[in-house]
mmCIF file of C-alpha atoms in Angstrom:
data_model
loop_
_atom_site.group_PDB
_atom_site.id
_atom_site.type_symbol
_atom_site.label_atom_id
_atom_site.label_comp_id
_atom_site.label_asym_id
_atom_site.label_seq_id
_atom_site.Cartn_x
_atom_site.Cartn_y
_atom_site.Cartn_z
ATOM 1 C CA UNK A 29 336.510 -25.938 123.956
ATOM 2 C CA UNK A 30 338.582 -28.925 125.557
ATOM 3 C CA UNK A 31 337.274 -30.882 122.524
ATOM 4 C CA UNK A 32 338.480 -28.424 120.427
ATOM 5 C CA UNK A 33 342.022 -28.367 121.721
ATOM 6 C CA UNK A 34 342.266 -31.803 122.012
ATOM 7 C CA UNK A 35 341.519 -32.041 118.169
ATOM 8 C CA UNK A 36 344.331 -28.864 117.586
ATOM 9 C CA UNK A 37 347.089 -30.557 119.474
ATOM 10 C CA UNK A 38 346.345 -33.776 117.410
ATOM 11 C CA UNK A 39 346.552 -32.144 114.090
ATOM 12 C CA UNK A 40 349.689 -30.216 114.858
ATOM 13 C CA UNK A 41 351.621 -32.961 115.881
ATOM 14 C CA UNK A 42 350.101 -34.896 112.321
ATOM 15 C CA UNK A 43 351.427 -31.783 110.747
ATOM 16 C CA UNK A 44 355.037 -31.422 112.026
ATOM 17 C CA UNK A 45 355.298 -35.529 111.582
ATOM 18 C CA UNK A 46 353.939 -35.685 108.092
ATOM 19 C CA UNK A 47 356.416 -32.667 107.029
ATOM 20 C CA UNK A 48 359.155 -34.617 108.172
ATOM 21 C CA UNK A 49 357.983 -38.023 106.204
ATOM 22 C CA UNK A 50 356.928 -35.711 103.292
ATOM 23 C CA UNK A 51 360.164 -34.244 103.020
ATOM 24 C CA UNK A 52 361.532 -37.654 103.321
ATOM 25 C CA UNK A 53 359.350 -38.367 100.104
ATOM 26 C CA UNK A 54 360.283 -35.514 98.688
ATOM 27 C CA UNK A 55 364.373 -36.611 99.155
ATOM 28 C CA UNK A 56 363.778 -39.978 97.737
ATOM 29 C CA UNK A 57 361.379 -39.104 94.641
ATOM 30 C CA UNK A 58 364.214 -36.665 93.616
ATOM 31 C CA UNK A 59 367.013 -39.264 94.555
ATOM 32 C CA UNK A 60 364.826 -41.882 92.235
ATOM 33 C CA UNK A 61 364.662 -39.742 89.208
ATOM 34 C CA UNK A 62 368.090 -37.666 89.187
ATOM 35 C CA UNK A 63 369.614 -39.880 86.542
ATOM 36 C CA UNK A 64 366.764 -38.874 83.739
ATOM 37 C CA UNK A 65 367.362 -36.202 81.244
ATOM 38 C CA UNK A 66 366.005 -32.720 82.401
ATOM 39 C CA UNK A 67 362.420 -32.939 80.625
ATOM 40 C CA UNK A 68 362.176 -36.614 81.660
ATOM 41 C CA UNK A 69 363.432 -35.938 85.070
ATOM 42 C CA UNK A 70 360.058 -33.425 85.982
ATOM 43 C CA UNK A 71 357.764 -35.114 84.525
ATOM 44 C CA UNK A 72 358.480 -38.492 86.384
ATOM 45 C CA UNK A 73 358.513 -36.496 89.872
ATOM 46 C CA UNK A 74 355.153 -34.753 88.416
ATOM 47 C CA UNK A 75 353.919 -38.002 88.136
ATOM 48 C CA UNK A 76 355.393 -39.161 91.459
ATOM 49 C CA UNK A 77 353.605 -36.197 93.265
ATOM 50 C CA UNK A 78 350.389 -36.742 91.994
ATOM 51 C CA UNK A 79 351.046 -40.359 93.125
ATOM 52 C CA UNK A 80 351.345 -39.438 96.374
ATOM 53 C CA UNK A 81 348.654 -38.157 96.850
ATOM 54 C CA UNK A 82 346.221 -40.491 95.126
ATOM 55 C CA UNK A 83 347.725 -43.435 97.029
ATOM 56 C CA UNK A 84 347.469 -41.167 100.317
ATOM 57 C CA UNK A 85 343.666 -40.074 99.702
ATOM 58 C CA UNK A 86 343.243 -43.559 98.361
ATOM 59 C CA UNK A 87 344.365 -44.874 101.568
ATOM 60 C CA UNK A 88 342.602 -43.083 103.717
ATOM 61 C CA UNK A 89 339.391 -44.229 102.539
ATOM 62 C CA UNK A 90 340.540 -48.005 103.126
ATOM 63 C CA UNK A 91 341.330 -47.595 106.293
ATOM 64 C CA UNK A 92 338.269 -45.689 107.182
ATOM 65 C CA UNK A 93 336.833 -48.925 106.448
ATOM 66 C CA UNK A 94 338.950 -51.276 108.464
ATOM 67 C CA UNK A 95 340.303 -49.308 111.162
ATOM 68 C CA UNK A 96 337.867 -50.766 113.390
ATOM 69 C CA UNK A 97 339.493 -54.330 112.742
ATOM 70 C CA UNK A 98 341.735 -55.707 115.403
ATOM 71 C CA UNK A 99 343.630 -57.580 112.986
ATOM 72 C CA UNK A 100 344.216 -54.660 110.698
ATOM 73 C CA UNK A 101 345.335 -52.533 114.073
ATOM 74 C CA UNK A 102 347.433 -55.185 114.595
ATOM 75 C CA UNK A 103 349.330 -55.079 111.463
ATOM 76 C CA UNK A 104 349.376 -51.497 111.421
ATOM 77 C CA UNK A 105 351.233 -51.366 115.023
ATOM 78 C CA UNK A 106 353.654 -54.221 113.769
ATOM 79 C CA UNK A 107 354.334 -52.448 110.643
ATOM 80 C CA UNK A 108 354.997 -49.210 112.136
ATOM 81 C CA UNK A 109 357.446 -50.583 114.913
ATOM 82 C CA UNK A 110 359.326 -52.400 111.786
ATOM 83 C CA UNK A 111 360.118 -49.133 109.820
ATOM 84 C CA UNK A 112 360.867 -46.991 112.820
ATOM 85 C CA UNK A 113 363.089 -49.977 114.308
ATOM 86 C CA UNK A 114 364.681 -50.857 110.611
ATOM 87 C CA UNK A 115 364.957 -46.889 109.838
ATOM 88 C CA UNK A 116 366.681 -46.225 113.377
ATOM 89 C CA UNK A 117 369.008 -49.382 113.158
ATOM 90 C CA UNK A 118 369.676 -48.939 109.340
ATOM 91 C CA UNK A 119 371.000 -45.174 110.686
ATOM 92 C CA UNK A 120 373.244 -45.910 113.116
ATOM 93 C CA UNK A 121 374.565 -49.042 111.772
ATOM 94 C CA UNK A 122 375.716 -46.942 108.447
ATOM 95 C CA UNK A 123 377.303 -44.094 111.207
ATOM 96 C CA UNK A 124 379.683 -46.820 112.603
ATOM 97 C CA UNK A 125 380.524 -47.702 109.161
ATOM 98 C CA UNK A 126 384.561 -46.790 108.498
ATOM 99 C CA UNK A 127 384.887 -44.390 105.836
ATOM 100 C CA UNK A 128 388.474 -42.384 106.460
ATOM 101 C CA UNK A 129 390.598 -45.629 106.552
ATOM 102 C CA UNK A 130 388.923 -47.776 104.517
ATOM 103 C CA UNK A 131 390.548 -47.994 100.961
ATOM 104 C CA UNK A 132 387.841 -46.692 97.761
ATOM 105 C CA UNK A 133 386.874 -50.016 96.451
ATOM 106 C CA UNK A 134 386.599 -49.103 92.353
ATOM 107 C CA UNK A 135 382.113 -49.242 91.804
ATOM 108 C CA UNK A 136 380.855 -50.570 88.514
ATOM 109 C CA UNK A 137 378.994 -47.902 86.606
ATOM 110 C CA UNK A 138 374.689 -48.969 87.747
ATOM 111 C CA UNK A 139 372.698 -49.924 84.439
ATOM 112 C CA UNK A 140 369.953 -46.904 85.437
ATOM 113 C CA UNK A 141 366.437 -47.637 84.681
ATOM 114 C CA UNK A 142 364.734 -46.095 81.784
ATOM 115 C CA UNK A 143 361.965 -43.585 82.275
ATOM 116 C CA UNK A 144 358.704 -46.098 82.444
ATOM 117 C CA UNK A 145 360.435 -48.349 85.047
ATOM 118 C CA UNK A 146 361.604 -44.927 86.866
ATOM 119 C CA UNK A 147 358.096 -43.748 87.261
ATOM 120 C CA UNK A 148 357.442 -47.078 87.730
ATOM 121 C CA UNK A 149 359.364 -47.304 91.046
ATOM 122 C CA UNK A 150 358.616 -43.779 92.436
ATOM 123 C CA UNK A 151 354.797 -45.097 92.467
ATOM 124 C CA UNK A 152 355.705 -47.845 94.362
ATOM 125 C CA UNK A 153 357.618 -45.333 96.998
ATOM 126 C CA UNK A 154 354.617 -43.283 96.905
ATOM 127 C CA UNK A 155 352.556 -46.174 98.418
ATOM 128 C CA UNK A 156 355.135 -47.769 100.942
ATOM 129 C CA UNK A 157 355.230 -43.534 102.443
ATOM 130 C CA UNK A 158 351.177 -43.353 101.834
ATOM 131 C CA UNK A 159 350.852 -46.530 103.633
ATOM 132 C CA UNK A 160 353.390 -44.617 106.726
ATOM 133 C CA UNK A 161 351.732 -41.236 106.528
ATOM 134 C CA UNK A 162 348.268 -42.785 106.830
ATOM 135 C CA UNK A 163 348.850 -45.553 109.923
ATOM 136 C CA UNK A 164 351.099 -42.987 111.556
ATOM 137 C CA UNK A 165 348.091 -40.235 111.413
ATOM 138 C CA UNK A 166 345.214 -42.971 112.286
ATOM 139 C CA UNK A 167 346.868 -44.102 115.059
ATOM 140 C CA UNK A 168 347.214 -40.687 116.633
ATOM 141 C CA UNK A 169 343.293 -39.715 115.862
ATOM 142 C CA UNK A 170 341.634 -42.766 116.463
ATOM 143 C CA UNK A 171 342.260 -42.743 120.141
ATOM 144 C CA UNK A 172 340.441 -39.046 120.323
ATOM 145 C CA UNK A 173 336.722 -38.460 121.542
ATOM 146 C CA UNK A 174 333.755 -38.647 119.363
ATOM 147 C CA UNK A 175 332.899 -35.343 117.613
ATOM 148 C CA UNK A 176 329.361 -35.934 117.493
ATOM 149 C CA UNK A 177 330.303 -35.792 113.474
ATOM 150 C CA UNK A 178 328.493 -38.647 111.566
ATOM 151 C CA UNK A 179 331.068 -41.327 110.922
ATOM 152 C CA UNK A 180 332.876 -41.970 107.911
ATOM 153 C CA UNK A 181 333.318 -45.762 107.115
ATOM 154 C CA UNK A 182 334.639 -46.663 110.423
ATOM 155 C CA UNK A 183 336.147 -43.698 111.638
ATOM 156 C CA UNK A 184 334.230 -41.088 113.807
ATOM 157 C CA UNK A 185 334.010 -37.774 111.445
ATOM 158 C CA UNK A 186 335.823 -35.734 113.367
ATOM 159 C CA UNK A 187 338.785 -38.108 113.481
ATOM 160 C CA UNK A 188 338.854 -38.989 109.843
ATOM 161 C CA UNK A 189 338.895 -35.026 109.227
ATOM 162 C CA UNK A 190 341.948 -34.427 110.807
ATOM 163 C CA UNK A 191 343.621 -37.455 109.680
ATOM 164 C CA UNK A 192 342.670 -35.782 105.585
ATOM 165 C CA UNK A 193 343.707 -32.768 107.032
ATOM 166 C CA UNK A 194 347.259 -33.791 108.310
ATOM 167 C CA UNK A 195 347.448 -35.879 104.784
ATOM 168 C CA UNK A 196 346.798 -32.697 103.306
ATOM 169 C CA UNK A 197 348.585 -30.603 104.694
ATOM 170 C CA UNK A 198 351.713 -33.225 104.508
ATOM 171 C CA UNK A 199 351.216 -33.171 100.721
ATOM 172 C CA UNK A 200 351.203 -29.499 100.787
ATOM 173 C CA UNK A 201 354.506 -29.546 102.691
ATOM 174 C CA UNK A 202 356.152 -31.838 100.059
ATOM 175 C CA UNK A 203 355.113 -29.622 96.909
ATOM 176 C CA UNK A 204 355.967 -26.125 98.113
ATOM 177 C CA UNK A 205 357.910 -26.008 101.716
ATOM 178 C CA UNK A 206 359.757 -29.218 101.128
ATOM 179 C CA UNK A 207 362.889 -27.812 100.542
ATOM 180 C CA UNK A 208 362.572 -26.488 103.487
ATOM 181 C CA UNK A 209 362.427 -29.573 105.448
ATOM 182 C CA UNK A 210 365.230 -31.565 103.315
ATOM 183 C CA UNK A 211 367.538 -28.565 104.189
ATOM 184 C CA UNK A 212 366.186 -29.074 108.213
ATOM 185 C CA UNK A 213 367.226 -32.644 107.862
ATOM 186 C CA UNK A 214 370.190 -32.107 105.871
ATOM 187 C CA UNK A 215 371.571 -29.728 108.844
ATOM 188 C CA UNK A 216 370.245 -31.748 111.983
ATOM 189 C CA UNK A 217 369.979 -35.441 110.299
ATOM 190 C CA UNK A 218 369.441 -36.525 114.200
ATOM 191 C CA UNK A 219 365.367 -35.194 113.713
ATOM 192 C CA UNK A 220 365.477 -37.960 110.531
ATOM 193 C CA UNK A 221 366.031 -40.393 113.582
ATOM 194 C CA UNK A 222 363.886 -38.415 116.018
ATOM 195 C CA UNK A 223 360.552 -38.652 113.123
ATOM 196 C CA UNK A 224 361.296 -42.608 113.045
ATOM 197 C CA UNK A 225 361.359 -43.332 116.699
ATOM 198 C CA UNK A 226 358.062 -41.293 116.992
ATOM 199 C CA UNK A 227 356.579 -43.620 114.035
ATOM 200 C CA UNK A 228 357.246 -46.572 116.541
ATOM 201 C CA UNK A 229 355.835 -44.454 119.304
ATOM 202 C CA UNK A 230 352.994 -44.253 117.545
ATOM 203 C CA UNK A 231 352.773 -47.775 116.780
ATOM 204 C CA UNK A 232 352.886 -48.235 120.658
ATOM 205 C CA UNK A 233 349.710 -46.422 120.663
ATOM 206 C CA UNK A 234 348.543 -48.757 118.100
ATOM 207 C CA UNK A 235 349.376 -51.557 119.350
ATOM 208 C CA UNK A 236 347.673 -50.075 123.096
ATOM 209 C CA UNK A 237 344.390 -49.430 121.040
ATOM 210 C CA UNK A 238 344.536 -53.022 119.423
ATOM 211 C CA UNK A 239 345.098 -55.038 122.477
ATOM 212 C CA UNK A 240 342.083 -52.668 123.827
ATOM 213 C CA UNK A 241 339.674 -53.812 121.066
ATOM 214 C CA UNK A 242 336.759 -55.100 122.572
ATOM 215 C CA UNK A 243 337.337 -58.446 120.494
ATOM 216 C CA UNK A 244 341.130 -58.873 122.415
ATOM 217 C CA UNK A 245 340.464 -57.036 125.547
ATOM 218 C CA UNK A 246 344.065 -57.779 127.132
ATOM 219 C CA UNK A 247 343.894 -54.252 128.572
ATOM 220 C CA UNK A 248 340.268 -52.406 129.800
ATOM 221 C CA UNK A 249 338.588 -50.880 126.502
ATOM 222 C CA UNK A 250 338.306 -47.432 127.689
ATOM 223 C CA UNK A 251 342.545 -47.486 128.782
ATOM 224 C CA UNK A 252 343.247 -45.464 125.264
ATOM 225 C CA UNK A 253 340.992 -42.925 126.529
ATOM 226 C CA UNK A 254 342.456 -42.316 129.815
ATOM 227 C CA UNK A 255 343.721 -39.127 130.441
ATOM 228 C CA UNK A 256 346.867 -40.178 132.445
ATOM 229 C CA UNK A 257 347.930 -42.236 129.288
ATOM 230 C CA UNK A 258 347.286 -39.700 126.550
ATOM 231 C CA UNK A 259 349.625 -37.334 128.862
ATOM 232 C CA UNK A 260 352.312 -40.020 128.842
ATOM 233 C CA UNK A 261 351.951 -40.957 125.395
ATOM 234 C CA UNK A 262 352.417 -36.975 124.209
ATOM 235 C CA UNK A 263 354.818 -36.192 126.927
ATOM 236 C CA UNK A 264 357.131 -39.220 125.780
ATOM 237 C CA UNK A 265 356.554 -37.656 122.253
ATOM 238 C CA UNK A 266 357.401 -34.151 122.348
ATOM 239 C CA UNK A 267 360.428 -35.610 124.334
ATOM 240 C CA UNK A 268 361.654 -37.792 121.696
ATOM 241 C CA UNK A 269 361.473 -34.329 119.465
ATOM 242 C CA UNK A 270 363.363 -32.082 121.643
ATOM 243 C CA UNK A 271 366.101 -34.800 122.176
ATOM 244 C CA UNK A 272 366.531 -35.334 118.401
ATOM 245 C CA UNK A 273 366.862 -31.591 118.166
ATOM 246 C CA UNK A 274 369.235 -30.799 120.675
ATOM 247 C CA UNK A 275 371.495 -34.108 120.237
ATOM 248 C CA UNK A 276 371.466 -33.455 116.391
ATOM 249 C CA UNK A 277 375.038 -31.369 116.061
ATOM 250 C CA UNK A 278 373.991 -28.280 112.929
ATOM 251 C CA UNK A 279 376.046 -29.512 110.071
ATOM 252 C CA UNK A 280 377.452 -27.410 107.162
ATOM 253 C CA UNK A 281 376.435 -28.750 103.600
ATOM 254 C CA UNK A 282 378.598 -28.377 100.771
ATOM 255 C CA UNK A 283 377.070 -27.300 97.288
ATOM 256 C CA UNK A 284 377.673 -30.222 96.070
ATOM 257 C CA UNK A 285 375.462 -32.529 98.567
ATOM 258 C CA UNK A 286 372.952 -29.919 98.419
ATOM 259 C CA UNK A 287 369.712 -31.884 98.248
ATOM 260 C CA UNK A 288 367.796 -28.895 98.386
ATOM 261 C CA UNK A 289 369.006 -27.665 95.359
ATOM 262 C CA UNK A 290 367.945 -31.354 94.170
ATOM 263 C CA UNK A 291 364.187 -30.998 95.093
ATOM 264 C CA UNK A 292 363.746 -27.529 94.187
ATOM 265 C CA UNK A 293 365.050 -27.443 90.697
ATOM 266 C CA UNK A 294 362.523 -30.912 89.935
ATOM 267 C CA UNK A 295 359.553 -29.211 91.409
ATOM 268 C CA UNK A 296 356.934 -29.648 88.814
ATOM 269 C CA UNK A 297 355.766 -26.689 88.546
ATOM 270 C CA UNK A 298 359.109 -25.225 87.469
ATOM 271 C CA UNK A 299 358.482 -26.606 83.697
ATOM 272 C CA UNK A 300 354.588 -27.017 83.923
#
């Protein structure tokens, strides 16, 4: 029963993180394809949705195979702490930014890419958030205790089916509820912040798990394990989401920054 709660907890927190990075996928696949004609326009976030989730599924199964390897839980960590730092600073560097008194400088019209290069580019988003869905969800499962499932690659079974699980589920999110989610953002953008500074959280863990590899061992190999740590880690967590939540003021959006609007009228499955 502990077991099984253990595993719960894990996938619930995968679940509410990957619906905040899926409707962060969501936002920028629409963004990337707003300028195409209609027709065009759903077909390249068609394409960019099935994208996502062969590069996710794909990516799974690579790291099933290498998650074992310092080096590449090394990188991972690294990686991680990079887009949560860059997302975090990138935020609040833009928020200090004058707007009221600064004169309108006049912007040259953007040559906008045709539709080849568009879907061309939403692929390549697919795989940077694949890449951040995946890490994100293997560092929070690969620190749990075997399930006495046979292993797949290098992953414990158990582990790797809640990491395709939270993947799943995430992809889910971003085809039918990710309106949902943009509009959650859209009113409190401080849980956009929140989600980022969790990423890097999680890379901590990472980062704890690689320098616990048995090939490093800077800290004791069973320290992921410990109890006292796992509280910390999720206590820290949860924390980080209630103080994005209740720090984020609820902001009003006007029709015409309605993003929502955006994602739901490209869904796929409104032409298909």
């Amino acid at each position: 029963m502990e077991l099984l709660l253990e595993y719960g907890w894990v996938l619930l927190v995968l679940v509410a993180l990957e619906g905040l990075l899926a409707a962060d996928n969501a936002l920028v696949l629409a963004i990337m394809v707003k300028h195409l004609p209609e027709a065009q326009r759903k077909k390249a976030l068609f394409y960019g949705l099935l994208g996502a989730f062969v590069f996710r599924l794909g990516s799974l199964f690579v790291i099933s195979f290498l998650v074992d390897v310092w080096q590449v839980q090394a990188i991972g960590a690294l990686y991680l702490l990079y887009i949560s730092i860059n997302h975090t600073l990138k935020h609040f560097i833009k928020g200090k930014k004058p707007t009221e008194d600064a004169e309108p400088k006049p912007e040259k019209p953007k040559k906008q890419s045709g539709f080849w290069m568009t879907v061309f580019k939403v692929e390549v988003a697919d795989i940077a958030f694949a890449v951040d869905s995946i890490l994100a969800a293997v560092a929070l499962a690969v620190a749990l205790p075997p399930s006495g499932i046979p292993d797949i690659g290098g992953l414990d079974g158990g582990q790797f089916i809640v990491i395709f699980l939270g993947g799943f589920i995430g992809l889910i999110i971003m085809r039918f509820a990710a309106s949902y989610f943009v509009k959650l953002l859209q009113q409190r953008p401080g849980l956009e912040v929140a989600a980022f500074i969790i990423v890097g959280w999680v890379g901590v863990k990472l980062a704890v798990i690689t320098l616990a590899h048995p090939d490093v061992a800077i800290i004791n190999h069973h320290f992921p394990e410990n109890p006292i740590w796992k509280a910390i880690f999720y206590v820290v967590l949860v924390l980080i989401a209630l103080v994005g939540w209740f720090t984020s003021t609820k902001q009003e959006v006007s029709s015409d920054q309605n993003a929502v609007k955006e994602v739901e009228e490209q869904q796929p499955g409104n032409s298909f």
